[in-house]
XYZ file of C-alpha atoms in Angstrom:
335
model
C 277.311 -10.137 53.393
C 275.186 -8.911 56.632
C 271.279 -9.158 57.201
C 271.467 -5.818 57.384
C 273.742 -4.728 54.646
C 271.433 -7.255 52.522
C 268.114 -5.272 53.855
C 269.767 -2.178 52.808
C 270.399 -2.931 49.353
C 266.938 -4.721 48.909
C 265.720 -1.367 49.688
C 268.195 0.686 47.526
C 267.171 -1.590 44.627
C 263.477 -0.721 45.254
C 264.195 2.766 45.511
C 266.083 2.811 42.174
C 263.800 -0.037 40.693
C 261.290 3.277 39.895
C 263.923 6.018 39.325
C 263.146 7.773 36.435
C 265.458 11.284 37.032
C 268.741 10.700 38.493
C 271.697 12.719 39.422
C 274.974 10.747 40.637
C 277.996 12.863 42.133
C 281.556 11.786 43.090
C 283.519 13.180 45.535
C 285.768 16.214 44.408
C 289.097 15.227 42.359
C 287.019 11.870 41.757
C 289.220 8.488 41.518
C 288.330 5.188 39.177
C 286.075 4.403 42.272
C 284.204 7.215 42.550
C 283.894 7.921 39.110
C 283.152 4.663 37.613
C 280.917 3.775 40.313
C 278.511 6.547 39.363
C 279.579 5.893 35.730
C 278.329 2.023 36.179
C 275.087 2.498 37.678
C 274.449 5.441 35.590
C 274.875 3.489 32.806
C 272.238 0.574 34.490
C 269.512 3.167 35.472
C 269.752 5.403 31.863
C 269.185 1.604 29.881
C 266.015 1.428 32.405
C 264.854 4.858 30.730
C 265.908 7.258 33.703
C 267.411 10.181 32.801
C 270.820 10.077 34.155
C 273.568 12.698 34.863
C 276.325 12.015 36.220
C 278.912 15.336 37.719
C 280.792 16.194 40.998
C 281.848 19.298 42.255
C 285.298 21.495 42.994
C 287.297 21.911 45.697
C 287.989 25.632 44.522
C 289.612 24.699 42.077
C 288.642 24.525 38.070
C 286.267 21.622 36.974
C 288.245 19.270 35.474
C 286.993 15.496 34.607
C 290.317 13.001 35.185
C 291.537 12.295 31.329
C 292.700 8.912 32.536
C 289.333 8.189 33.279
C 287.097 9.856 29.940
C 287.129 6.680 28.527
C 284.791 5.188 31.148
C 281.986 7.313 30.137
C 280.562 5.408 27.262
C 277.529 6.726 27.404
C 278.214 11.092 27.833
C 276.242 10.729 31.010
C 279.247 13.416 32.297
C 277.815 16.652 33.008
C 279.588 19.937 34.476
C 278.043 21.375 37.702
C 276.225 24.010 36.232
C 274.231 22.254 33.995
C 272.713 20.868 36.492
C 268.850 21.019 36.982
C 267.834 23.222 40.496
C 267.205 19.701 41.676
C 266.450 16.184 41.168
C 263.837 13.233 42.552
C 266.885 11.465 43.157
C 270.184 12.684 43.772
C 272.586 9.552 44.881
C 276.539 10.054 46.219
C 278.909 7.509 45.444
C 282.012 7.143 47.033
C 281.800 10.122 49.417
C 281.707 9.898 53.015
C 280.787 13.174 53.839
C 278.716 16.554 52.794
C 282.236 18.655 52.752
C 283.788 15.878 49.824
C 280.675 16.632 47.864
C 282.737 19.661 47.588
C 280.516 22.877 45.567
C 277.689 20.254 45.044
C 277.279 19.217 48.837
C 274.579 21.972 48.891
C 272.696 19.809 46.577
C 271.692 17.392 49.671
C 269.444 19.904 51.436
C 267.836 20.858 48.471
C 266.859 17.426 47.510
C 265.404 16.758 51.001
C 263.551 20.077 50.911
C 262.047 19.155 47.885
C 260.610 16.222 48.981
C 263.437 14.048 46.836
C 265.453 10.744 48.123
C 269.459 10.659 48.764
C 270.608 7.149 48.670
C 273.986 7.203 49.550
C 276.703 4.299 48.182
C 279.813 4.506 50.140
C 282.768 1.912 51.779
C 284.247 4.313 54.410
C 284.130 3.882 57.560
C 283.706 7.804 57.922
C 281.030 8.314 56.235
C 278.299 10.083 58.453
C 274.793 9.145 56.546
C 273.775 12.020 55.432
C 271.850 10.384 52.929
C 267.966 9.706 53.299
C 268.376 5.897 52.211
C 272.248 4.022 52.910
C 274.439 1.287 51.708
C 277.475 1.985 53.484
C 280.194 -1.412 53.700
C 283.333 -0.430 55.714
C 284.723 -3.989 54.840
C 284.007 -3.517 51.222
C 287.194 -2.566 49.373
C 285.904 -0.263 47.130
C 282.396 1.340 45.914
C 282.300 -0.580 43.108
C 281.489 -3.697 44.859
C 278.465 -2.223 46.361
C 277.254 -0.984 43.174
C 277.530 -4.495 41.436
C 275.639 -6.007 44.463
C 272.938 -3.303 43.785
C 272.889 -4.190 39.808
C 272.184 -7.535 41.039
C 269.750 -7.115 43.485
C 268.372 -4.910 40.274
C 268.067 -7.708 37.850
C 270.376 -6.162 35.282
C 272.716 -7.472 32.396
C 276.196 -6.950 33.295
C 277.348 -5.733 29.989
C 281.575 -4.736 29.389
C 280.542 -0.793 29.206
C 279.243 -1.122 32.653
C 281.932 -4.306 33.829
C 284.877 -2.188 32.971
C 283.502 0.545 34.878
C 283.543 -1.097 37.535
C 286.587 -3.081 37.334
C 288.642 0.305 37.092
C 287.482 0.732 40.643
C 288.153 -2.518 41.816
C 291.726 -2.428 40.446
C 292.476 1.257 41.991
C 291.053 0.908 45.572
C 292.649 -3.159 46.267
C 296.214 -1.750 45.220
C 296.080 -4.060 42.069
C 294.019 -6.423 43.968
C 296.684 -7.095 46.789
C 293.997 -6.067 49.285
C 291.521 -7.670 48.248
C 289.507 -10.580 49.377
C 288.708 -14.004 47.945
C 284.548 -12.942 47.342
C 286.378 -9.458 45.443
C 288.475 -11.538 42.937
C 285.373 -13.805 42.396
C 283.939 -10.544 41.349
C 286.648 -9.259 39.543
C 286.502 -12.305 37.371
C 282.806 -11.870 36.797
C 284.009 -8.148 34.763
C 286.140 -10.040 32.913
C 284.055 -12.775 31.958
C 281.606 -9.456 30.892
C 284.274 -8.463 28.333
C 286.778 -6.322 30.252
C 290.426 -6.143 29.042
C 292.355 -5.655 31.885
C 296.021 -5.033 30.570
C 294.821 -2.252 28.391
C 292.628 -0.319 31.005
C 294.862 -0.622 33.771
C 297.644 0.531 31.297
C 294.819 3.719 30.866
C 293.729 4.435 33.918
C 297.261 3.249 35.725
C 300.160 3.095 33.869
C 300.321 5.707 31.241
C 301.773 8.728 31.669
C 303.278 12.208 29.894
C 306.780 12.451 29.340
C 306.404 15.635 31.909
C 305.277 13.390 35.131
C 309.132 12.380 35.083
C 310.999 15.836 35.784
C 307.930 16.604 38.251
C 308.348 13.487 40.146
C 312.242 13.822 40.081
C 311.680 17.143 41.575
C 309.183 16.284 44.428
C 311.285 13.388 44.984
C 314.204 15.025 45.146
C 312.500 16.930 48.342
C 311.166 13.733 49.945
C 312.269 13.368 53.868
C 312.095 10.180 56.152
C 311.789 10.613 59.805
C 312.457 7.499 61.361
C 311.340 8.895 64.951
C 307.976 10.281 63.462
C 304.736 8.241 63.447
C 305.355 6.620 67.444
C 308.779 5.973 66.224
C 307.531 3.900 63.343
C 309.054 6.202 60.554
C 307.439 8.722 58.475
C 308.118 9.628 55.164
C 306.939 12.972 53.579
C 306.735 14.914 50.142
C 305.415 18.063 48.948
C 304.332 18.931 45.500
C 303.985 22.886 45.378
C 301.336 24.037 42.582
C 304.093 25.151 40.489
C 305.671 22.135 40.441
C 302.844 20.603 39.893
C 301.786 23.083 37.143
C 303.368 21.023 34.214
C 301.513 17.778 34.739
C 297.251 16.605 35.024
C 295.731 15.965 38.228
C 296.365 12.339 37.885
C 299.829 12.450 38.380
C 299.800 14.766 40.812
C 297.870 11.872 42.803
C 299.632 9.116 42.096
C 302.493 10.674 43.765
C 301.842 8.906 46.815
C 302.504 5.576 45.409
C 305.596 6.080 44.848
C 306.572 7.672 48.482
C 304.577 4.889 50.215
C 307.213 2.415 48.927
C 309.705 3.302 51.411
C 310.249 0.473 53.182
C 312.176 2.357 56.152
C 308.305 4.207 57.171
C 305.505 2.967 58.399
C 303.523 5.898 57.406
C 303.812 7.938 54.031
C 302.403 11.511 52.834
C 302.327 13.495 50.711
C 300.828 17.345 50.317
C 299.688 18.661 47.011
C 299.386 22.663 47.032
C 295.769 23.351 45.516
C 294.997 26.925 46.713
C 297.796 29.181 48.214
C 298.242 27.977 51.557
C 295.926 24.843 51.150
C 297.098 21.187 50.971
C 295.249 18.353 49.997
C 297.318 15.439 52.127
C 297.239 11.716 51.317
C 298.163 9.386 53.954
C 299.211 5.550 53.456
C 299.975 3.045 55.977
C 302.093 -0.511 55.466
C 299.765 -1.759 58.413
C 300.712 -0.702 61.973
C 298.835 2.646 62.423
C 295.158 3.620 61.758
C 295.596 7.101 59.402
C 291.858 7.265 59.184
C 291.585 9.295 62.913
C 294.634 11.124 62.261
C 292.862 12.221 58.995
C 289.595 12.377 60.819
C 291.113 14.323 63.702
C 292.521 16.879 60.884
C 288.615 17.391 59.326
C 289.059 14.587 57.146
C 288.575 10.730 56.581
C 289.146 7.313 54.883
C 290.211 3.743 55.569
C 292.869 2.346 58.318
C 295.736 2.376 55.539
C 294.827 4.941 53.099
C 293.188 8.253 54.087
C 293.211 11.492 53.417
C 292.577 15.085 54.577
C 292.859 19.296 54.027
C 295.185 21.214 56.040
C 295.944 24.811 55.866
C 299.285 27.333 56.291
C 302.443 26.438 55.298
C 303.838 23.144 54.494
C 305.469 23.117 57.533
C 302.711 23.871 59.502
C 300.608 21.500 57.927
C 303.632 18.702 58.296
C 303.218 19.553 62.010
C 299.740 19.072 62.283
C 300.264 15.377 60.718
C 302.950 14.506 62.964
C 301.349 15.358 66.302
C 298.216 13.498 64.711
C 299.852 10.338 63.855
C 301.843 10.171 67.224
C 297.670 9.932 68.691
C 296.450 7.837 65.898
C 295.850 4.158 67.536
C 298.211 1.017 66.552
C 296.694 -1.938 64.819
């Protein structure tokens, strides 16, 4: 841990130690790292006596907590956006590098600042725009859950099983089943297991369990997948499209998991999945094997993320979106 990060964690822990009323927000369409991190830190603050709410904004669609992650909310902290107060003295954004990723709740940041409140941003994305009043940002951390655990340690609070379960969910998903984890992160995972986490049951619940409708949806999407060996600087691009009609039979979790199947294509350096939200609006997932920085390609199109895993939103037809992505990937730096 760098001296700068250690200082930021101490400052954030001092802020959290006196918190009495807190709203914690993950990004739109929250994954296990965003929601798990928010619920873990929220539980710790709630046990310290604070009034705590956890929520996330919409990106224009319906507000629906991911079914696979609802079991992480052991304390009933998750609330709808319309149940939040007008503002709060402390707002915490987790795993959310930009105001845009807060979706419909992005405007709360300005309200909190205008009323003299504090905004703490805890994140591990290189594209973080430091929109808070306090920041714990480390792009070398594999997951925001890593930073939340460091904050909990700085607070000196107990790591119980429900808290550990939330953090483990973030770690196991954002590291690709610990395939991208450093030794120190494996050590963190061991601590979470010692706290009582049952890894087989948890990973099945959040990663490996799908309804039967997932199979025909996946078959339809993969039937339309295409390989372009000459794209992505000649290193290969594989892409697939999930239309709103195709996605209508499954949960958002099934749609989000398609990229993990497509990315297994060894003939392509970059994998792309376009997911239709509103008509003409595509949520894009990008993954790279290790030779192209897809985060900068995503950032060029208004998104962001990590060097090997990023995302953005593109408007127009699917073919128009793919054209923009091809051009951005051809300009992306090599690793």
